[in-house]
Amino acid sequence: MTIDHPVAVQSGDQHPDRHPAARVPDRLFPDDEREQRWRARFTATRMSRPHWARDAVDRSVYTSNASGTTEVYTWDRATDLHRQVTARRSGTHSVMLPPDGQTLWWFDDTDGDEFGRWVCEPFAGLPDEARPDAAIPGVEDGYPAGLEIGRSVTAVGTSTDEGSRIWLHRGGAGAATMIYEHPEDAHVGALSEDETLLAISHSEHGDSRHPAVRVVRIGGEDEGTTVVAEKSDGEGKGLTPLVFAPVAGDNRLLLLHERRGREELLLWDPVTDVETELDLDLPGELIADFYPDASALLVWHTHAARTRLYRYDLSTGELTELDVAPGCVGSAEIRPDGTVEYTCSSAAAPSTVRALHPDGTDRELLTPPGDRAPGSVAVQDVWVDGPGGRVHALVARPADATGPLPTVFSLHGGPHAADEDRFSPVRAAWVDAGFAVVEVNYRGSTGYGSVWRDSIEGRPGLTELADVAAVHDWAVAEGLADPERTVVEGWSWGGYLALLAAGTQPQRWAAAIGGVPVADYLTAYADEMEQLRAFDRALFGGSPEQVPDTYRVASPLTYVDQVRAPILVLAGENDPRCPIRQVDNYLDALAAAGARYEVSRFDAGHGSLVVDETLRHISTEIDFARRMLS
């Protein structure tokens, strides 16, 4: 298998520093058909599943890249009118609808830095040149920490360097009241249907990765809140509030628990303190939502990188798989008439927005304008014996290819996430370029139980890379991967692992690519958003002052002198999660060590919502890998 090289090259955006800028090729393929195909997967219009207003179900909002940037759109189902709401340089991805559907709320940050406020504008649109107002008067700017919009009560969470706050607003022109404040991480969890109970997810015990739940009663106009109940499952066992029953007077709160080593479902009435564990006979992990009459649950079941939907009858305990389209289900919600609207895709087929009606009819709900994204190849499941147990990986390879192949090990972010059998234009682009792609659900990934997820505690980074090494050994032994042409790549936590791999496994990799990575952990901790500091304290077992050696061992900066493979770093100037100063520290260290490296900087946050910017990122990555392997 040969790797095609680009026909022409333009230099990357220059940044006023001394680090070499990565080049951006004009094209990746000499023939127009392949060039157009890979680009079309990114430029084709994509839409999120529309979310509707509870009391005005014809009014919906969604996000789409139709303008070339991910922005907010409205859809009036009664008239079939679609309208673009936002048009911001760095895009917009968070939007909510109040129950009456008269307005919509979107989160207003600055150039992707995630710090800002919820703003509000009419569903029908603002006058020309008008700006949306703050949705809730009196709430500080901050990083978002949950939002529940009721008919008369709204709860919103904010996070700043001082910690977490939760605010309550009862409508009208009056300012919101702060009802909760704590230095540790906390979020708005759920609001009861009658708006008298509010569930708060908190980590006052110091472990944001395994939260506890507090339920407070919301008093009258001149009253505050009082604690109704607390629930904690103890050390290492989180409880996550999902949603209250959508029937007035029904106080049942649906939660996730992990009492048996995986995420399962729990019903709890905080007023009577009666709880019921729902023992569903399904492997893997679960999440759920109520049907509109609270008689049943819509259950997402995730197992071995696939998610399917079930209906669980709360009175009979009957569990029925829903006959949704083939593939891996994404988001889903139940309309008042019982129709389940959902998204679905596979590695081979792009995502569609669909509707499963009560009579069993399944159809595409919305067809995006323009041509559909071209498909790609299917993935193969692989299970490899690793140092901590069986490691699940997904493998994609060019059609009719014979090995050994140039191979990219694409490591997911998170770390608490997982690669699944979903459509990925990024994976497809690498395959089109002649690479096999291996995605590893290393320890720390979700979907394989609490023990697997938590196995990285106290030793993050190196634990995951031990699993990656086991899969790498398998790929070489099986004749899939050419050991002289393997690339490690990832974004966010995956980018961190790629840089750490370059320093701790130098013999394995011919190149390493880190997108928006943690590169210098001590500086990253000092500069990152407080929510991530709390996560890091829970993951590492303390702050850098408390466990300095643990952070040092986990930091790519520690191993710069051992780097042998060329490095590409892609970094956002406004990134609050993996801030730019620590990236610069790592680049300075690479320069001092005489390493071969390139950098691509972009004016956004933790990634980009702009299609052209994403195309530049992928072009830069694949061109870099080709040059380094040749």
XYZ file of C-alpha atoms in Angstrom:
630
model
C 0.000 0.000 0.000
C 1.488 3.347 -1.024
C 0.745 6.654 0.605
C -0.245 9.389 -1.855
C 1.443 12.722 -1.444
C -0.125 16.144 -1.941
C 0.324 18.033 -5.167
C 0.832 21.536 -3.741
C 1.512 23.003 -0.334
C 0.844 26.314 1.362
C 2.526 27.335 4.577
C 0.517 27.179 7.785
C -0.585 30.273 9.662
C 2.514 31.925 11.038
C 2.587 32.802 14.695
C 4.957 35.418 16.059
C 7.228 32.990 17.864
C 10.242 30.908 17.052
C 8.542 27.540 16.662
C 8.286 26.042 13.155
C 4.767 26.256 11.730
C 3.297 23.125 10.197
C 2.398 23.365 6.554
C -1.129 22.977 5.216
C -1.352 21.190 1.861
C -3.602 22.602 -0.826
C -4.915 19.081 -1.321
C -4.261 15.570 -0.035
C -4.870 13.579 -3.215
C -3.808 14.100 -6.826
C -7.130 12.860 -8.218
C -10.250 14.994 -7.843
C -12.571 12.138 -6.887
C -10.747 11.220 -3.682
C -9.995 14.838 -2.858
C -13.654 15.788 -3.118
C -14.780 12.699 -1.203
C -12.737 13.303 1.951
C -13.607 16.992 2.035
C -17.306 16.284 1.450
C -17.512 14.266 4.663
C -16.696 17.463 6.591
C -18.514 20.008 4.434
C -21.752 18.037 4.086
C -24.467 19.569 6.245
C -24.809 17.900 9.638
C -27.622 18.479 12.112
C -28.048 17.595 15.761
C -31.309 16.020 16.885
C -33.903 18.798 17.344
C -35.027 19.494 20.910
C -38.544 20.875 21.386
C -40.263 23.069 23.950
C -42.285 21.041 26.468
C -45.445 23.139 26.140
C -44.996 24.128 22.486
C -43.803 20.935 20.857
C -43.830 22.359 17.316
C -40.984 24.677 18.297
C -37.549 23.074 18.133
C -33.885 24.050 18.159
C -30.820 22.276 16.847
C -27.242 22.975 15.822
C -25.856 22.602 12.314
C -22.753 23.353 10.268
C -24.841 24.474 7.269
C -23.232 27.921 7.258
C -19.715 26.474 7.427
C -19.617 26.925 11.211
C -21.625 25.086 13.849
C -24.424 27.454 14.874
C -27.894 27.425 16.446
C -31.035 27.027 14.332
C -34.768 27.018 15.035
C -37.336 24.795 13.371
C -41.050 25.604 13.466
C -42.592 22.237 12.688
C -46.017 23.741 12.010
C -44.695 25.811 9.107
C -41.518 23.785 8.411
C -39.548 27.029 8.672
C -35.867 26.767 9.606
C -33.959 29.854 10.742
C -30.307 30.400 11.602
C -30.086 32.142 14.980
C -26.400 32.672 15.727
C -23.560 33.714 13.456
C -20.422 33.983 15.551
C -16.806 33.757 14.418
C -16.021 30.697 16.529
C -19.499 29.152 16.395
C -22.112 28.205 18.992
C -23.038 24.758 20.272
C -25.109 25.105 23.480
C -28.810 25.991 23.226
C -31.920 25.412 25.352
C -35.645 26.057 24.938
C -37.865 27.203 27.831
C -41.118 25.238 28.176
C -43.279 27.876 26.449
C -41.047 28.069 23.381
C -41.399 31.839 23.209
C -37.658 32.376 23.539
C -34.463 30.392 23.158
C -31.300 30.521 25.256
C -27.757 30.026 23.990
C -24.416 30.179 25.762
C -22.392 33.244 24.847
C -18.635 32.811 25.342
C -15.673 34.574 23.702
C -13.976 32.859 20.762
C -14.481 29.372 22.159
C -13.083 30.020 25.646
C -16.251 28.495 27.257
C -16.466 31.363 29.793
C -19.587 33.488 29.546
C -23.321 33.595 30.216
C -26.641 32.316 28.954
C -28.405 34.862 26.737
C -31.995 34.948 25.581
C -33.781 36.064 22.422
C -37.244 35.587 20.870
C -37.879 32.337 19.042
C -38.959 34.380 16.012
C -35.727 36.368 16.025
C -34.306 39.725 17.075
C -34.595 42.977 15.150
C -31.618 43.787 12.941
C -28.540 44.876 14.878
C -30.154 43.973 18.229
C -28.221 41.893 20.728
C -29.701 39.194 22.984
C -30.155 40.007 26.658
C -28.728 38.082 29.588
C -31.157 35.247 30.184
C -31.028 35.552 33.978
C -30.269 38.900 35.620
C -27.774 38.880 38.454
C -25.870 35.693 37.531
C -22.086 35.965 37.301
C -20.191 35.043 34.162
C -18.491 31.675 34.434
C -18.061 28.253 32.948
C -21.434 26.503 32.601
C -22.370 24.097 35.382
C -25.863 22.940 34.484
C -29.158 24.598 33.572
C -32.778 23.669 34.305
C -35.449 25.986 32.860
C -38.886 25.575 34.421
C -42.148 27.380 33.814
C -41.668 29.663 36.809
C -38.293 28.631 38.257
C -34.876 28.419 36.634
C -31.714 26.992 38.177
C -28.326 27.726 36.631
C -24.827 26.701 37.701
C -21.593 28.624 37.242
C -17.983 27.644 37.841
C -15.092 30.071 38.376
C -11.688 29.931 40.023
C -13.496 30.415 43.338
C -15.511 27.220 42.898
C -19.121 26.390 42.074
C -22.295 28.408 42.563
C -25.933 27.628 41.828
C -28.445 30.391 41.246
C -32.239 30.382 41.398
C -34.509 32.715 39.456
C -38.282 32.861 39.837
C -39.086 34.835 36.696
C -39.793 38.501 36.239
C -37.246 41.275 36.284
C -35.763 40.470 39.689
C -32.214 39.225 40.036
C -31.344 35.606 40.649
C -30.496 34.417 44.155
C -27.414 32.338 44.904
C -28.577 29.228 46.783
C -25.383 27.134 46.762
C -21.653 27.849 46.937
C -18.699 25.544 47.459
C -15.010 25.451 46.437
C -15.438 21.939 45.012
C -17.198 21.030 41.775
C -21.013 21.044 41.686
C -23.694 21.118 39.002
C -27.410 21.673 38.595
C -28.824 18.161 38.326
C -32.596 18.084 37.808
C -35.750 20.118 38.547
C -38.996 18.384 39.504
C -42.043 18.806 37.288
C -43.858 20.936 39.877
C -40.638 22.925 40.388
C -40.546 22.388 44.149
C -37.471 20.116 44.235
C -34.000 20.685 42.835
C -31.314 17.985 42.660
C -27.719 19.150 42.958
C -24.743 16.997 41.956
C -21.839 17.895 44.226
C -18.382 16.760 45.287
C -18.017 18.425 48.667
C -16.185 15.261 49.736
C -13.435 16.186 47.255
C -13.997 13.615 44.508
C -15.730 15.148 41.492
C -15.427 11.892 39.568
C -17.758 10.147 42.044
C -20.366 12.784 42.975
C -23.047 12.752 45.641
C -26.584 14.145 45.409
C -28.417 16.751 47.460
C -32.099 17.549 46.955
C -33.419 20.891 48.169
C -36.955 22.179 48.418
C -37.620 25.479 46.670
C -39.649 27.800 48.876
C -41.978 30.594 47.922
C -41.078 33.994 46.517
C -39.730 35.284 49.822
C -38.336 31.975 51.018
C -35.050 30.220 50.381
C -34.321 26.560 49.960
C -34.208 23.798 52.535
C -32.415 20.467 52.304
C -34.811 17.562 51.775
C -32.375 14.682 51.449
C -28.768 13.674 50.821
C -27.529 10.550 49.105
C -23.997 9.250 48.761
C -22.807 5.742 48.019
C -19.406 6.313 49.585
C -15.866 6.330 48.346
C -15.382 5.461 44.700
C -19.100 5.078 43.898
C -20.745 8.004 42.181
C -24.413 8.957 42.058
C -25.505 11.120 39.137
C -28.994 12.707 39.021
C -30.555 12.409 35.570
C -34.169 13.598 35.646
C -37.282 13.793 37.815
C -40.455 12.032 36.712
C -42.284 14.366 34.281
C -45.581 14.242 36.225
C -46.535 16.864 38.794
C -46.479 15.416 42.321
C -44.325 12.467 41.299
C -41.099 12.987 43.241
C -39.170 10.050 41.811
C -35.672 10.999 40.722
C -33.828 8.828 38.218
C -30.140 8.439 38.996
C -27.105 6.538 37.801
C -25.384 4.420 40.439
C -22.377 2.093 40.315
C -22.904 -0.162 43.303
C -22.198 -3.307 41.303
C -19.193 -2.093 39.360
C -20.952 -0.460 36.415
C -23.362 2.405 35.749
C -26.942 1.275 36.338
C -30.312 2.867 37.088
C -31.858 3.834 40.405
C -35.238 5.391 41.241
C -35.317 7.434 44.444
C -38.057 9.456 46.077
C -36.093 11.973 48.161
C -39.186 12.978 50.137
C -39.954 9.458 51.419
C -36.399 8.155 50.955
C -37.733 5.113 49.100
C -35.365 3.819 46.453
C -35.565 1.065 43.851
C -32.610 -0.359 41.984
C -33.617 -1.344 38.453
C -31.922 -4.636 37.673
C -31.949 -4.805 33.871
C -30.544 -7.992 32.404
C -28.163 -6.275 29.994
C -24.359 -6.314 29.897
C -22.487 -3.052 29.629
C -23.722 0.288 30.955
C -27.033 2.118 31.013
C -28.555 5.573 30.988
C -32.240 6.463 30.710
C -35.025 9.032 30.573
C -38.715 8.867 31.434
C -41.509 8.438 28.930
C -43.859 11.458 29.092
C -46.388 9.737 31.394
C -43.633 8.326 33.659
C -44.885 4.769 33.115
C -41.712 3.601 31.418
C -38.098 4.460 30.734
C -36.275 4.941 27.475
C -32.972 3.151 28.083
C -29.679 3.615 26.255
C -27.678 0.386 26.481
C -23.974 0.655 25.616
C -21.923 -2.502 25.202
C -18.768 -3.187 23.180
C -18.774 0.191 21.404
C -22.434 0.095 20.318
C -25.504 1.765 21.802
C -29.078 0.572 21.299
C -32.456 1.673 22.706
C -34.895 -0.199 24.962
C -38.231 0.502 26.607
C -38.479 -0.558 30.252
C -41.992 -0.777 31.715
C -41.814 0.404 35.337
C -44.931 -1.478 36.444
C -44.257 -4.875 34.836
C -40.463 -4.804 34.520
C -40.765 -5.768 30.855
C -37.722 -4.800 28.795
C -38.214 -4.421 25.032
C -35.593 -3.498 22.461
C -36.808 -0.789 20.107
C -36.626 -1.531 16.400
C -34.503 1.466 15.490
C -32.314 1.709 12.406
C -29.097 -0.338 12.234
C -26.053 1.300 13.756
C -25.032 2.988 16.975
C -27.644 5.264 18.552
C -26.644 8.733 19.732
C -29.093 11.103 21.384
C -32.815 10.308 21.708
C -35.982 11.803 23.201
C -39.663 10.817 23.392
C -42.351 13.067 21.916
C -45.657 13.419 23.801
C -47.307 10.993 21.353
C -44.689 8.321 22.120
C -42.563 8.853 19.008
C -38.864 8.376 19.712
C -36.681 10.815 17.821
C -33.029 9.790 17.696
C -29.739 9.921 15.816
C -27.948 6.869 14.485
C -24.772 6.100 12.527
C -22.030 3.536 12.025
C -18.421 3.677 10.950
C -19.592 3.003 7.393
C -22.719 5.215 7.294
C -23.068 8.897 8.294
C -25.461 9.972 11.018
C -29.157 10.472 10.333
C -31.916 12.094 12.397
C -34.792 9.645 12.636
C -38.242 9.087 14.166
C -39.600 5.753 15.441
C -43.377 6.025 15.718
C -45.562 4.039 18.142
C -46.886 1.913 15.251
C -43.324 0.762 14.505
C -42.764 2.976 11.476
C -39.198 4.265 11.360
C -38.307 7.140 9.047
C -35.750 9.847 8.506
C -37.076 12.884 10.328
C -34.897 15.551 8.762
C -32.821 15.411 5.603
C -30.036 18.007 5.663
C -29.817 20.226 2.574
C -27.239 19.383 -0.074
C -25.469 16.141 -0.805
C -25.059 13.523 1.873
C -21.630 12.824 3.283
C -19.929 9.898 1.502
C -19.697 6.728 3.549
C -16.576 4.864 4.613
C -15.401 1.404 5.639
C -16.737 -0.643 8.527
C -14.690 -1.282 11.664
C -13.496 -4.632 12.990
C -13.694 -5.482 16.694
C -10.503 -6.685 18.325
C -9.975 -7.890 21.901
C -6.366 -7.996 23.092
C -4.952 -9.290 26.359
C -3.485 -6.319 28.209
C -1.799 -5.811 31.578
C -5.094 -4.852 33.205
C -7.436 -7.175 31.328
C -8.893 -7.549 27.863
C -8.597 -4.337 25.808
C -11.243 -3.602 23.191
C -10.116 -1.852 20.002
C -11.735 -0.927 16.697
C -9.762 -1.385 13.481
C -10.474 0.209 10.101
C -8.375 -0.414 7.018
C -8.525 0.584 3.352
C -10.662 -1.733 1.258
C -8.734 -4.661 -0.223
C -5.556 -3.538 1.560
C -2.938 -6.058 2.554
C -0.508 -5.425 5.386
C 1.695 -4.453 6.890
C 0.186 -0.974 6.531
C 1.100 2.471 7.739
C -1.081 2.684 10.843
C -2.366 5.516 12.974
C -3.312 4.749 16.566
C -6.026 7.340 17.148
C -6.593 7.779 20.891
C -9.872 9.244 22.132
C -10.198 12.169 24.506
C -11.867 12.195 27.871
C -10.309 10.120 29.345
C -13.794 9.078 30.402
C -15.204 8.474 26.941
C -14.896 5.712 24.356
C -14.499 5.144 20.649
C -17.619 3.564 19.213
C -18.909 2.212 15.932
C -20.038 5.700 14.878
C -19.322 7.637 11.735
C -16.115 9.680 11.871
C -14.938 11.858 8.954
C -11.531 11.922 10.637
C -11.189 8.136 10.676
C -12.422 8.001 7.080
C -9.852 10.580 5.929
C -6.966 8.562 7.358
C -8.302 5.411 5.680
C -8.626 7.215 2.345
C -5.003 8.318 2.758
C -3.909 4.672 2.908
C -3.615 4.220 6.673
C -5.069 1.535 8.880
C -6.716 3.165 11.898
C -6.679 1.582 15.349
C -8.860 3.078 18.109
C -8.117 1.755 21.588
C -10.604 1.832 24.467
C -7.832 1.834 27.042
C -8.332 1.706 30.803
C -10.076 4.922 31.749
C -12.641 4.494 28.964
C -16.345 4.346 29.756
C -18.639 1.509 28.764
C -16.565 -1.286 30.303
C -17.424 -0.937 33.976
C -16.343 1.232 36.884
C -13.175 -0.742 37.624
C -11.919 -0.304 34.058
C -12.779 3.403 34.104
C -11.145 4.018 37.484
C -8.023 1.923 36.880
C -6.097 5.044 35.884
C -6.539 6.688 39.298
C -3.177 7.534 40.833
C -1.300 6.656 37.650
C -2.959 8.405 34.698
C -1.307 8.425 31.318
C 1.117 5.557 31.728
C -1.723 3.152 32.565
C -3.561 3.921 29.330
C -0.364 3.680 27.306
C 0.319 0.195 28.648
C -2.958 -0.866 27.019
C -2.081 0.985 23.809
C 1.253 -0.860 23.774
C -0.511 -4.224 24.049
C -2.735 -3.403 21.070
C 0.284 -2.071 19.168
C 2.094 -5.367 19.763
C -0.977 -7.247 18.508
C -1.245 -5.099 15.369
C 2.406 -5.700 14.499
C 2.258 -9.435 15.261
C -0.895 -9.826 13.144
C 0.778 -8.176 10.175
C -1.653 -5.248 10.197
C 0.753 -2.475 11.223
C 4.171 -1.783 9.768
C 6.262 -1.220 12.932
C 8.415 1.342 11.107
C 5.345 3.370 10.060
C 3.086 3.706 13.092
C 1.756 7.080 14.219
C 0.162 7.906 17.573
C -2.474 10.641 17.351
C -5.229 12.163 19.434
C -6.994 15.293 20.619
C -7.500 16.558 24.167
C -6.722 13.607 26.476
C -5.814 11.662 23.347
C -3.394 14.432 22.392
C -1.911 14.273 25.881
C -1.433 10.521 25.540
C 0.176 10.959 22.113
C 2.812 13.352 23.505
C 3.354 11.156 26.549
C 3.776 8.128 24.272
C 6.407 9.945 22.238
C 8.509 10.387 25.384
C 7.855 7.114 27.195
C 7.561 4.718 24.226
C 10.026 6.276 21.747
C 10.826 2.957 20.108
C 7.212 2.378 19.035
C 6.330 5.516 17.099
C 7.492 7.034 13.837
C 5.526 10.227 14.543
C 3.262 11.677 17.232
C 0.410 14.178 16.796
C -1.150 15.957 19.773
C -4.208 18.131 19.241
C -5.127 20.565 22.074
C -3.068 18.433 24.493
C -1.939 18.578 28.071
C 1.815 18.890 27.529
C 3.124 20.333 30.817
C 0.827 19.066 33.564
C 1.939 21.393 36.351
C 1.332 24.516 34.282
C -1.856 23.074 32.818
C -3.226 22.568 36.327
C -2.396 26.173 37.250
C -4.115 27.641 34.172
C -7.043 25.323 33.432
C -10.686 25.853 34.388
C -11.517 24.963 37.996
C -13.814 22.102 36.978
C -10.804 20.343 35.473
C -8.624 21.087 38.476
C -11.220 19.304 40.593
C -11.198 16.398 38.144
C -7.400 16.240 38.265
C -7.317 16.266 42.070
C -9.700 13.320 42.092
C -7.767 11.500 39.372
C -4.256 12.073 40.723
C -5.131 11.791 44.407
C -4.504 15.446 45.222
C -3.157 18.714 43.879
C 0.383 19.162 42.503
C 1.386 20.511 45.899
C 0.107 17.341 47.584
C 1.349 14.697 45.105
C 4.009 16.414 42.964
C 5.695 13.202 41.856
C 2.457 11.793 40.477
C 2.004 14.852 38.267
C 5.662 14.839 37.228
C 5.569 11.186 36.170
C 2.377 11.807 34.192
C 3.608 14.923 32.355
C 4.889 14.747 28.764
C 7.292 17.588 29.608
C 9.190 15.221 31.902
C 10.203 13.019 28.965
C 11.117 15.592 26.325
C 14.754 14.457 26.238
C 13.633 10.927 25.348
C 11.527 11.978 22.349
C 12.848 10.541 19.099
C 9.869 10.752 16.748
C 8.846 14.003 15.052
C 6.063 15.830 16.898
C 3.107 17.844 15.589
C 1.171 19.951 18.081
C -2.129 21.682 17.241
C -3.231 24.187 19.871
C -6.081 26.647 20.443
C -5.092 30.107 21.645
C -8.223 30.405 23.851
C -8.346 26.861 25.223
C -9.514 26.773 28.881
C -9.016 23.014 29.193
C -5.492 22.612 27.811
C -4.245 26.214 28.001
C -1.725 27.637 25.593
C 1.026 28.557 28.120
C 1.737 24.944 28.993
C 1.849 24.049 25.289
C 4.422 26.787 24.757
C 6.497 25.399 27.634
C 6.551 21.995 25.946
C 7.473 23.468 22.567
C 10.291 25.449 24.168
C 11.591 22.237 25.734
C 11.414 20.414 22.390
C 13.425 23.234 20.818
C 16.021 23.127 23.588
C 16.340 19.347 23.158
C 16.883 19.681 19.418
C 13.763 17.645 18.638
C 12.047 17.695 15.275
C 8.624 19.257 15.679
C 6.006 21.528 14.104
C 3.085 23.476 15.504
C -0.273 24.646 14.180
C -1.981 27.335 16.270
C -5.534 28.489 15.734
C -7.647 31.273 17.198
C -10.298 29.253 19.021
C -10.712 27.149 22.141
C -10.619 23.409 22.764
C -11.013 22.570 19.081
C -12.892 24.454 16.391
C -16.511 24.634 15.235
C -15.461 26.101 11.877
C -15.463 23.562 9.031
C -12.600 25.187 7.117
C -10.465 25.158 10.272
C -11.207 21.481 10.809
C -10.220 20.752 7.215
C -6.930 22.536 7.833
C -6.345 20.464 10.950
C -6.912 17.151 9.178
C -4.869 18.199 6.135
C -2.027 19.263 8.406
C -2.096 15.996 10.375
C -2.157 13.657 7.395
C 0.450 15.679 5.477
C 2.723 15.662 8.527
C 2.375 11.895 8.956
C 3.094 11.267 5.281
C 6.216 13.436 5.318
C 7.546 11.878 8.495
C 6.934 8.301 7.324
C 8.536 8.889 3.936
